[in-house]
mmCIF file of C-alpha atoms (C1' of nucleotides) in Angstrom:
data_model
loop_
_atom_site.group_PDB
_atom_site.id
_atom_site.type_symbol
_atom_site.label_atom_id
_atom_site.label_comp_id
_atom_site.label_asym_id
_atom_site.label_seq_id
_atom_site.Cartn_x
_atom_site.Cartn_y
_atom_site.Cartn_z
ATOM 1 C CA MET A 1 0.000 0.000 0.000
ATOM 2 C CA SER A 2 1.715 3.173 -1.219
ATOM 3 C CA PHE A 3 0.640 6.788 -1.013
ATOM 4 C CA LEU A 4 0.178 8.741 -4.231
ATOM 5 C CA ALA A 5 -0.290 12.495 -3.878
ATOM 6 C CA LEU A 6 -2.764 14.374 -6.061
ATOM 7 C CA PRO A 7 -2.603 18.117 -6.691
ATOM 8 C CA PRO A 8 -4.857 19.934 -4.246
ATOM 9 C CA PRO A 9 -7.718 20.366 -4.037
ATOM 10 C CA TYR A 10 -8.829 16.752 -4.247
ATOM 11 C CA ASP A 11 -12.016 15.109 -2.960
ATOM 12 C CA PHE A 12 -11.920 11.341 -3.414
ATOM 13 C CA ASP A 13 -15.617 10.677 -2.854
ATOM 14 C CA LEU A 14 -16.785 13.320 -5.322
ATOM 15 C CA SER A 15 -14.171 12.357 -7.882
ATOM 16 C CA THR A 16 -15.152 8.677 -7.844
ATOM 17 C CA GLU A 17 -18.915 9.279 -7.793
ATOM 18 C CA ARG A 18 -19.175 8.490 -11.476
ATOM 19 C CA PHE A 19 -17.951 4.932 -10.847
ATOM 20 C CA ARG A 20 -20.931 4.325 -8.561
ATOM 21 C CA ALA A 21 -23.641 6.440 -10.184
ATOM 22 C CA PHE A 22 -24.863 4.007 -12.835
ATOM 23 C CA GLY A 23 -24.485 0.678 -11.132
ATOM 24 C CA VAL A 24 -21.514 -1.655 -11.397
ATOM 25 C CA ASP A 25 -18.648 -0.908 -13.794
ATOM 26 C CA LEU A 26 -16.589 -4.094 -14.057
ATOM 27 C CA ALA A 27 -13.535 -2.368 -15.564
ATOM 28 C CA ASN A 28 -13.523 0.390 -12.897
ATOM 29 C CA LEU A 29 -15.025 -1.503 -10.037
ATOM 30 C CA TRP A 30 -16.134 0.090 -6.809
ATOM 31 C CA HIS A 31 -15.612 -2.565 -4.134
ATOM 32 C CA GLU A 32 -15.618 -2.190 -0.365
ATOM 33 C CA GLY A 33 -14.843 1.517 -0.400
ATOM 34 C CA GLY A 34 -12.095 1.415 -3.035
ATOM 35 C CA LEU A 35 -11.676 1.518 -6.792
ATOM 36 C CA HIS A 36 -10.334 -1.588 -8.516
ATOM 37 C CA ARG A 37 -8.871 -1.720 -12.003
ATOM 38 C CA ILE A 38 -6.501 -3.908 -14.014
ATOM 39 C CA VAL A 39 -3.227 -2.166 -14.855
ATOM 40 C CA GLY A 40 -0.552 -4.035 -16.800
ATOM 41 C CA GLY A 41 -2.373 -7.322 -16.228
ATOM 42 C CA ARG A 42 -2.542 -6.883 -12.447
ATOM 43 C CA GLU A 43 -5.451 -5.746 -10.321
ATOM 44 C CA ILE A 44 -4.837 -2.614 -8.298
ATOM 45 C CA ARG A 45 -6.895 -1.073 -5.509
ATOM 46 C CA ILE A 46 -7.192 2.685 -4.962
ATOM 47 C CA GLU A 47 -8.345 4.047 -1.607
ATOM 48 C CA ARG A 48 -8.903 7.464 -0.106
ATOM 49 C CA ALA A 49 -5.950 9.004 1.734
ATOM 50 C CA PRO A 50 -5.305 12.539 3.015
ATOM 51 C CA GLY A 51 -3.975 14.639 0.129
ATOM 52 C CA GLY A 52 -4.269 11.854 -2.413
ATOM 53 C CA VAL A 53 -4.859 8.121 -2.556
ATOM 54 C CA ASP A 54 -3.340 4.868 -1.392
ATOM 55 C CA VAL A 55 -2.615 2.471 -4.241
ATOM 56 C CA ASP A 56 -1.777 -1.214 -3.964
ATOM 57 C CA PRO A 57 0.389 -2.298 -5.665
ATOM 58 C CA LEU A 58 2.119 0.817 -7.025
ATOM 59 C CA ASP A 59 4.858 0.884 -9.666
ATOM 60 C CA ASP A 60 5.784 3.466 -12.288
ATOM 61 C CA GLU A 61 3.262 2.288 -14.873
ATOM 62 C CA THR A 62 0.513 2.168 -12.276
ATOM 63 C CA ARG A 63 1.433 5.625 -11.010
ATOM 64 C CA ALA A 64 0.981 7.110 -14.489
ATOM 65 C CA VAL A 65 -2.314 5.310 -15.123
ATOM 66 C CA VAL A 66 -3.784 6.242 -11.753
ATOM 67 C CA LEU A 67 -2.835 9.909 -12.116
ATOM 68 C CA LYS A 68 -4.520 9.900 -15.512
ATOM 69 C CA LEU A 69 -7.562 7.963 -14.260
ATOM 70 C CA LEU A 70 -8.099 10.339 -11.357
ATOM 71 C CA GLY A 71 -7.789 13.506 -13.441
ATOM 72 C CA ALA A 72 -4.575 14.783 -11.861
ATOM 73 C CA GLU A 73 -3.733 16.843 -14.955
ATOM 74 C CA PHE A 74 -6.705 19.184 -14.637
ATOM 75 C CA GLU A 75 -5.810 22.632 -13.352
ATOM 76 C CA LEU A 76 -8.586 23.420 -10.919
ATOM 77 C CA ASP A 77 -7.320 26.705 -9.471
ATOM 78 C CA PRO A 78 -7.657 28.826 -12.630
ATOM 79 C CA PHE A 79 -11.025 27.204 -13.300
ATOM 80 C CA TYR A 80 -12.280 28.019 -9.809
ATOM 81 C CA ALA A 81 -11.016 31.602 -10.020
ATOM 82 C CA TRP A 82 -12.870 32.080 -13.300
ATOM 83 C CA ALA A 83 -16.003 30.166 -12.248
ATOM 84 C CA SER A 84 -16.475 32.212 -9.075
ATOM 85 C CA GLY A 85 -17.751 35.035 -11.289
ATOM 86 C CA GLN A 86 -20.052 32.832 -13.349
ATOM 87 C CA PRO A 87 -23.735 32.145 -12.811
ATOM 88 C CA VAL A 88 -24.547 28.554 -11.801
ATOM 89 C CA LEU A 89 -20.899 27.445 -11.803
ATOM 90 C CA ALA A 90 -20.004 29.708 -8.876
ATOM 91 C CA GLY A 91 -22.305 27.614 -6.703
ATOM 92 C CA LEU A 92 -21.217 24.332 -8.200
ATOM 93 C CA VAL A 93 -17.490 24.834 -7.654
ATOM 94 C CA LEU A 94 -18.193 25.576 -3.997
ATOM 95 C CA ARG A 95 -20.395 22.538 -3.566
ATOM 96 C CA LEU A 96 -18.103 20.283 -5.628
ATOM 97 C CA ALA A 97 -14.768 21.632 -4.387
ATOM 98 C CA GLY A 98 -12.031 19.106 -5.086
ATOM 99 C CA PHE A 99 -13.934 17.226 -7.750
ATOM 100 C CA ARG A 100 -11.515 16.047 -10.432
ATOM 101 C CA PRO A 101 -13.261 14.490 -13.433
ATOM 102 C CA PRO A 102 -12.071 10.904 -13.891
ATOM 103 C CA LEU A 103 -10.499 10.163 -17.268
ATOM 104 C CA ALA A 104 -10.326 7.101 -19.496
ATOM 105 C CA PRO A 105 -6.641 6.107 -19.479
ATOM 106 C CA ASP A 106 -6.898 4.162 -22.739
ATOM 107 C CA PRO A 107 -8.070 5.637 -26.071
ATOM 108 C CA PHE A 108 -9.715 2.475 -27.401
ATOM 109 C CA GLU A 109 -11.557 1.965 -24.135
ATOM 110 C CA SER A 110 -12.712 5.576 -24.254
ATOM 111 C CA LEU A 111 -14.192 5.206 -27.745
ATOM 112 C CA VAL A 112 -15.837 1.818 -27.182
ATOM 113 C CA THR A 113 -17.327 3.085 -23.942
ATOM 114 C CA SER A 114 -18.846 6.013 -25.821
ATOM 115 C CA ILE A 115 -20.232 3.778 -28.567
ATOM 116 C CA THR A 116 -22.019 1.676 -25.978
ATOM 117 C CA ALA A 117 -23.491 4.847 -24.456
ATOM 118 C CA GLN A 118 -24.776 6.318 -27.705
ATOM 119 C CA GLN A 119 -28.511 6.991 -27.567
ATOM 120 C CA VAL A 120 -29.387 4.573 -24.744
ATOM 121 C CA SER A 121 -29.620 5.300 -21.032
ATOM 122 C CA LEU A 122 -26.352 4.959 -19.132
ATOM 123 C CA PHE A 123 -27.838 2.191 -16.985
ATOM 124 C CA SER A 124 -28.491 0.249 -20.127
ATOM 125 C CA ALA A 125 -25.044 1.086 -21.518
ATOM 126 C CA PHE A 126 -23.293 -0.100 -18.350
ATOM 127 C CA ALA A 127 -25.222 -3.374 -18.349
ATOM 128 C CA ILE A 128 -24.325 -4.144 -21.940
ATOM 129 C CA ARG A 129 -20.714 -3.036 -21.539
ATOM 130 C CA ASN A 130 -20.270 -5.182 -18.446
ATOM 131 C CA ARG A 131 -21.434 -8.258 -20.322
ATOM 132 C CA MET A 132 -18.947 -7.447 -23.087
ATOM 133 C CA THR A 133 -16.163 -6.945 -20.537
ATOM 134 C CA GLU A 134 -17.007 -10.214 -18.815
ATOM 135 C CA ARG A 135 -16.973 -12.025 -22.152
ATOM 136 C CA PHE A 136 -13.845 -10.477 -23.718
ATOM 137 C CA GLY A 137 -11.797 -9.044 -20.853
ATOM 138 C CA ASP A 138 -9.402 -10.846 -18.517
ATOM 139 C CA ARG A 139 -10.630 -11.320 -14.989
ATOM 140 C CA GLY A 140 -8.678 -10.139 -11.954
ATOM 141 C CA ARG A 141 -9.541 -10.887 -8.343
ATOM 142 C CA HIS A 142 -12.546 -8.554 -8.470
ATOM 143 C CA ALA A 143 -12.372 -6.306 -11.526
ATOM 144 C CA TYR A 144 -12.013 -7.195 -15.192
ATOM 145 C CA ALA A 145 -9.596 -5.687 -17.702
ATOM 146 C CA PHE A 146 -11.468 -3.723 -20.331
ATOM 147 C CA PRO A 147 -11.387 -5.864 -23.508
ATOM 148 C CA ALA A 148 -8.193 -5.336 -25.498
ATOM 149 C CA ARG A 149 -8.422 -3.920 -28.983
ATOM 150 C CA ASP A 150 -6.842 -6.987 -30.608
ATOM 151 C CA ARG A 151 -9.258 -9.250 -28.772
ATOM 152 C CA LEU A 152 -12.291 -7.336 -30.080
ATOM 153 C CA ALA A 153 -10.697 -7.283 -33.537
ATOM 154 C CA ARG A 154 -10.986 -11.072 -33.467
ATOM 155 C CA ALA A 155 -14.563 -11.063 -32.166
ATOM 156 C CA THR A 156 -17.594 -11.485 -34.403
ATOM 157 C CA GLU A 157 -20.688 -9.340 -34.701
ATOM 158 C CA GLU A 158 -22.777 -12.275 -33.522
ATOM 159 C CA GLN A 159 -20.767 -12.487 -30.298
ATOM 160 C CA LEU A 160 -21.356 -8.814 -29.527
ATOM 161 C CA VAL A 161 -25.037 -9.039 -30.412
ATOM 162 C CA ALA A 162 -25.233 -11.962 -27.990
ATOM 163 C CA VAL A 163 -24.202 -9.647 -25.114
ATOM 164 C CA GLY A 164 -26.798 -7.028 -26.049
ATOM 165 C CA PHE A 165 -25.264 -4.887 -28.791
ATOM 166 C CA SER A 166 -27.392 -3.797 -31.707
ATOM 167 C CA VAL A 167 -26.101 -5.144 -35.019
ATOM 168 C CA ARG A 168 -25.117 -1.602 -35.922
ATOM 169 C CA LYS A 169 -23.066 -1.000 -32.773
ATOM 170 C CA ALA A 170 -21.413 -4.407 -33.094
ATOM 171 C CA GLU A 171 -20.251 -3.310 -36.552
ATOM 172 C CA TYR A 172 -18.959 -0.024 -35.131
ATOM 173 C CA VAL A 173 -16.882 -1.662 -32.387
ATOM 174 C CA ILE A 174 -15.378 -4.385 -34.551
ATOM 175 C CA GLY A 175 -14.756 -1.898 -37.356
ATOM 176 C CA LEU A 176 -12.930 0.407 -34.962
ATOM 177 C CA ALA A 177 -10.885 -2.444 -33.513
ATOM 178 C CA ARG A 178 -9.820 -3.494 -37.006
ATOM 179 C CA ALA A 179 -9.244 0.027 -38.387
ATOM 180 C CA GLU A 180 -5.772 1.148 -39.444
ATOM 181 C CA ILE A 181 -5.724 4.164 -37.124
ATOM 182 C CA ASP A 182 -3.081 4.426 -34.367
ATOM 183 C CA LEU A 183 -5.144 5.872 -31.522
ATOM 184 C CA ASP A 184 -2.126 6.760 -29.369
ATOM 185 C CA ALA A 185 -0.780 8.863 -32.236
ATOM 186 C CA LEU A 186 -3.752 11.241 -31.913
ATOM 187 C CA ALA A 187 -2.532 12.713 -28.624
ATOM 188 C CA PRO A 188 -0.159 15.360 -30.055
ATOM 189 C CA LEU A 189 -2.695 16.618 -32.622
ATOM 190 C CA ASP A 190 -4.900 19.659 -32.120
ATOM 191 C CA ASP A 191 -8.594 19.379 -31.271
ATOM 192 C CA ASP A 192 -9.946 19.903 -34.770
ATOM 193 C CA GLU A 193 -7.551 17.456 -36.372
ATOM 194 C CA ILE A 194 -8.609 14.799 -33.859
ATOM 195 C CA ARG A 195 -12.301 15.533 -34.498
ATOM 196 C CA THR A 196 -11.748 15.111 -38.226
ATOM 197 C CA ARG A 197 -9.836 11.844 -37.930
ATOM 198 C CA LEU A 198 -12.242 10.252 -35.471
ATOM 199 C CA THR A 199 -15.470 11.198 -37.226
ATOM 200 C CA ALA A 200 -14.069 9.743 -40.455
ATOM 201 C CA ILE A 201 -14.510 6.345 -38.780
ATOM 202 C CA ARG A 202 -17.949 4.750 -39.033
ATOM 203 C CA GLY A 203 -19.830 4.904 -35.732
ATOM 204 C CA LEU A 204 -17.805 7.796 -34.304
ATOM 205 C CA GLY A 205 -19.805 11.022 -34.574
ATOM 206 C CA PRO A 206 -19.332 14.507 -33.108
ATOM 207 C CA TRP A 207 -20.544 13.505 -29.644
ATOM 208 C CA THR A 208 -18.136 10.570 -29.393
ATOM 209 C CA ALA A 209 -15.194 12.593 -30.732
ATOM 210 C CA GLU A 210 -15.884 15.359 -28.231
ATOM 211 C CA TRP A 211 -16.045 13.017 -25.246
ATOM 212 C CA PHE A 212 -12.760 11.508 -26.442
ATOM 213 C CA LEU A 213 -11.193 14.966 -26.301
ATOM 214 C CA ALA A 214 -12.805 15.604 -22.920
ATOM 215 C CA ARG A 215 -12.462 12.272 -21.116
ATOM 216 C CA HIS A 216 -9.338 10.787 -22.652
ATOM 217 C CA LEU A 217 -7.199 13.791 -23.567
ATOM 218 C CA ALA A 218 -8.540 16.284 -20.973
ATOM 219 C CA ARG A 219 -8.651 19.051 -23.600
ATOM 220 C CA PRO A 220 -9.823 22.249 -21.845
ATOM 221 C CA ARG A 221 -12.190 23.389 -24.627
ATOM 222 C CA ALA A 222 -13.874 20.056 -25.371
ATOM 223 C CA TRP A 223 -17.647 20.577 -25.267
ATOM 224 C CA PRO A 224 -19.991 17.672 -26.138
ATOM 225 C CA ALA A 225 -22.800 19.911 -27.351
ATOM 226 C CA GLY A 226 -24.783 16.953 -28.670
ATOM 227 C CA ASP A 227 -25.035 15.435 -25.210
ATOM 228 C CA LEU A 228 -28.637 15.141 -24.119
ATOM 229 C CA VAL A 229 -27.964 15.897 -20.454
ATOM 230 C CA LEU A 230 -25.749 18.849 -21.308
ATOM 231 C CA ARG A 231 -28.375 20.313 -23.650
ATOM 232 C CA LYS A 232 -30.930 19.953 -20.898
ATOM 233 C CA ALA A 233 -28.619 21.633 -18.381
ATOM 234 C CA ALA A 234 -27.979 24.513 -20.791
ATOM 235 C CA ASP A 235 -31.705 25.019 -21.214
ATOM 236 C CA VAL A 236 -32.837 24.550 -17.608
ATOM 237 C CA LEU A 237 -29.934 26.234 -15.792
ATOM 238 C CA TYR A 238 -29.042 28.986 -18.256
ATOM 239 C CA GLY A 239 -31.970 29.258 -20.642
ATOM 240 C CA LEU A 240 -29.425 29.074 -23.452
ATOM 241 C CA ASP A 241 -28.824 26.998 -26.515
ATOM 242 C CA VAL A 242 -26.027 24.516 -25.758
ATOM 243 C CA TYR A 243 -23.762 25.985 -28.450
ATOM 244 C CA GLU A 244 -24.238 29.509 -27.133
ATOM 245 C CA LEU A 245 -23.425 28.299 -23.623
ATOM 246 C CA GLY A 246 -20.283 26.603 -24.945
ATOM 247 C CA ARG A 247 -19.034 29.935 -26.275
ATOM 248 C CA ARG A 248 -19.667 31.624 -22.935
ATOM 249 C CA LEU A 249 -17.730 28.960 -21.049
ATOM 250 C CA ASP A 250 -14.618 29.342 -23.167
ATOM 251 C CA PRO A 251 -11.848 28.356 -22.388
ATOM 252 C CA PHE A 252 -13.133 26.081 -19.592
ATOM 253 C CA GLN A 253 -15.761 24.078 -21.484
ATOM 254 C CA ASN A 254 -14.490 20.651 -20.417
ATOM 255 C CA LEU A 255 -14.360 21.269 -16.674
ATOM 256 C CA SER A 256 -17.627 23.212 -16.885
ATOM 257 C CA ALA A 257 -19.343 20.294 -18.615
ATOM 258 C CA HIS A 258 -18.138 17.881 -15.946
ATOM 259 C CA TYR A 259 -19.223 20.154 -13.098
ATOM 260 C CA LEU A 260 -22.639 20.676 -14.683
ATOM 261 C CA LEU A 261 -23.197 16.957 -15.294
ATOM 262 C CA THR A 262 -21.937 15.841 -11.898
ATOM 263 C CA GLY A 263 -23.887 18.671 -10.338
ATOM 264 C CA THR A 264 -27.140 17.373 -11.785
ATOM 265 C CA ARG A 265 -26.544 14.136 -9.880
ATOM 266 C CA VAL A 266 -24.901 15.323 -6.667
ATOM 267 C CA VAL A 267 -26.653 18.689 -6.248
ATOM 268 C CA PRO A 268 -29.992 18.133 -8.011
ATOM 269 C CA ALA A 269 -31.576 21.097 -6.243
ATOM 270 C CA ALA A 270 -28.901 23.588 -7.314
ATOM 271 C CA ALA A 271 -28.415 22.070 -10.738
ATOM 272 C "C1'" DA B 1 -47.973 -2.376 -23.154
ATOM 273 C "C1'" DC B 2 -45.927 1.432 -23.555
ATOM 274 C "C1'" DC B 3 -42.078 5.601 -23.355
ATOM 275 C "C1'" DC B 4 -37.617 7.485 -22.915
ATOM 276 C "C1'" DA B 5 -32.660 7.292 -22.517
ATOM 277 C "C1'" DG B 6 -25.510 11.301 -22.068
ATOM 278 C "C1'" DG B 7 -26.122 9.193 -31.130
ATOM 279 C "C1'" DC B 8 -25.300 7.693 -35.499
ATOM 280 C "C1'" DA B 9 -25.770 6.210 -40.251
ATOM 281 C "C1'" DT B 10 -28.905 5.718 -43.705
ATOM 282 C "C1'" DT B 11 -32.637 6.971 -46.565
ATOM 283 C "C1'" DG B 12 -35.994 9.989 -48.807
ATOM 284 C "C1'" DG B 13 -37.641 14.447 -49.880
ATOM 285 C "C1'" DC C 1 -29.366 20.324 -47.545
ATOM 286 C "C1'" DC C 2 -32.642 18.936 -43.708
ATOM 287 C "C1'" DA C 3 -36.297 15.669 -41.756
ATOM 288 C "C1'" DA C 4 -37.552 11.069 -40.727
ATOM 289 C "C1'" DT C 5 -36.323 6.427 -39.352
ATOM 290 C "C1'" DG C 6 -34.365 2.148 -37.082
ATOM 291 C "C1'" DC C 7 -31.658 0.568 -33.523
ATOM 292 C "C1'" DA C 8 -31.756 -3.067 -28.669
ATOM 293 C "C1'" DT C 9 -31.684 -2.783 -23.771
ATOM 294 C "C1'" DG C 10 -32.961 -1.181 -18.952
ATOM 295 C "C1'" DG C 11 -35.849 1.458 -15.963
ATOM 296 C "C1'" DG C 12 -40.040 3.915 -14.975
#
DNA sequence: ACCCAGGCATTGG
DNA sequence: CCAATGCATGGG
């Protein structure tokens, strides 16, 4: 059990809320007060600790993945300073102080997760994704590794349909797994170039590309305007069109989106 | 038995 | 170019 510091402020319970909000997530498993995940073929456990987390076991690879997973790279101080003068967000950053949006450490996992969440409720998406993970991912003591890209490249549409995918989404996932694109090579590119390359792939639309920028690459200006919950928040909380709100939140669209979405769950009265 | 849910590609005008 | 349509499951 080794301590891993996170940049202050950091609130473990708020920052891991997403892993509990929609039921079980086998690849990011909440179990007995800690978060379990497979890193480098081994299961790790992450627990709350003052000023950061305790991680067991912890090596260099695990350190990097956990920092990514827990959103260590977000700069909260400039966001809070800006948000304190903003309607709605001023209240949310007080109520959600220390919330760091969790990120998807792996690009393929990020995209497949989004495909499963397209159009359907997140409860439904988690159920289907868990059956896929159980079927195609390696099992640890408690958690499962998210299915590897080369494993899904060898899967058949029928196998994915059997775990609850629509035929269309099964085609998307297998097509992505088998595509030529090097997903790690996207990281140095600018936002628009990444949007263009991702949406050229069948099954990856603007919403999916934007969440990739937001939840995998932590790009500050990523703004999933097509997101149903975000559109609703823009309308109900601001009385604005979601695109207009996105312009007003520049250059903090990503953190704003996460605070608005988490706020609707954690602070339903204020958001 | 409905209806909706953190989209997308496809088809038809 | 924009509107309409099908998709499969889980929860209400």
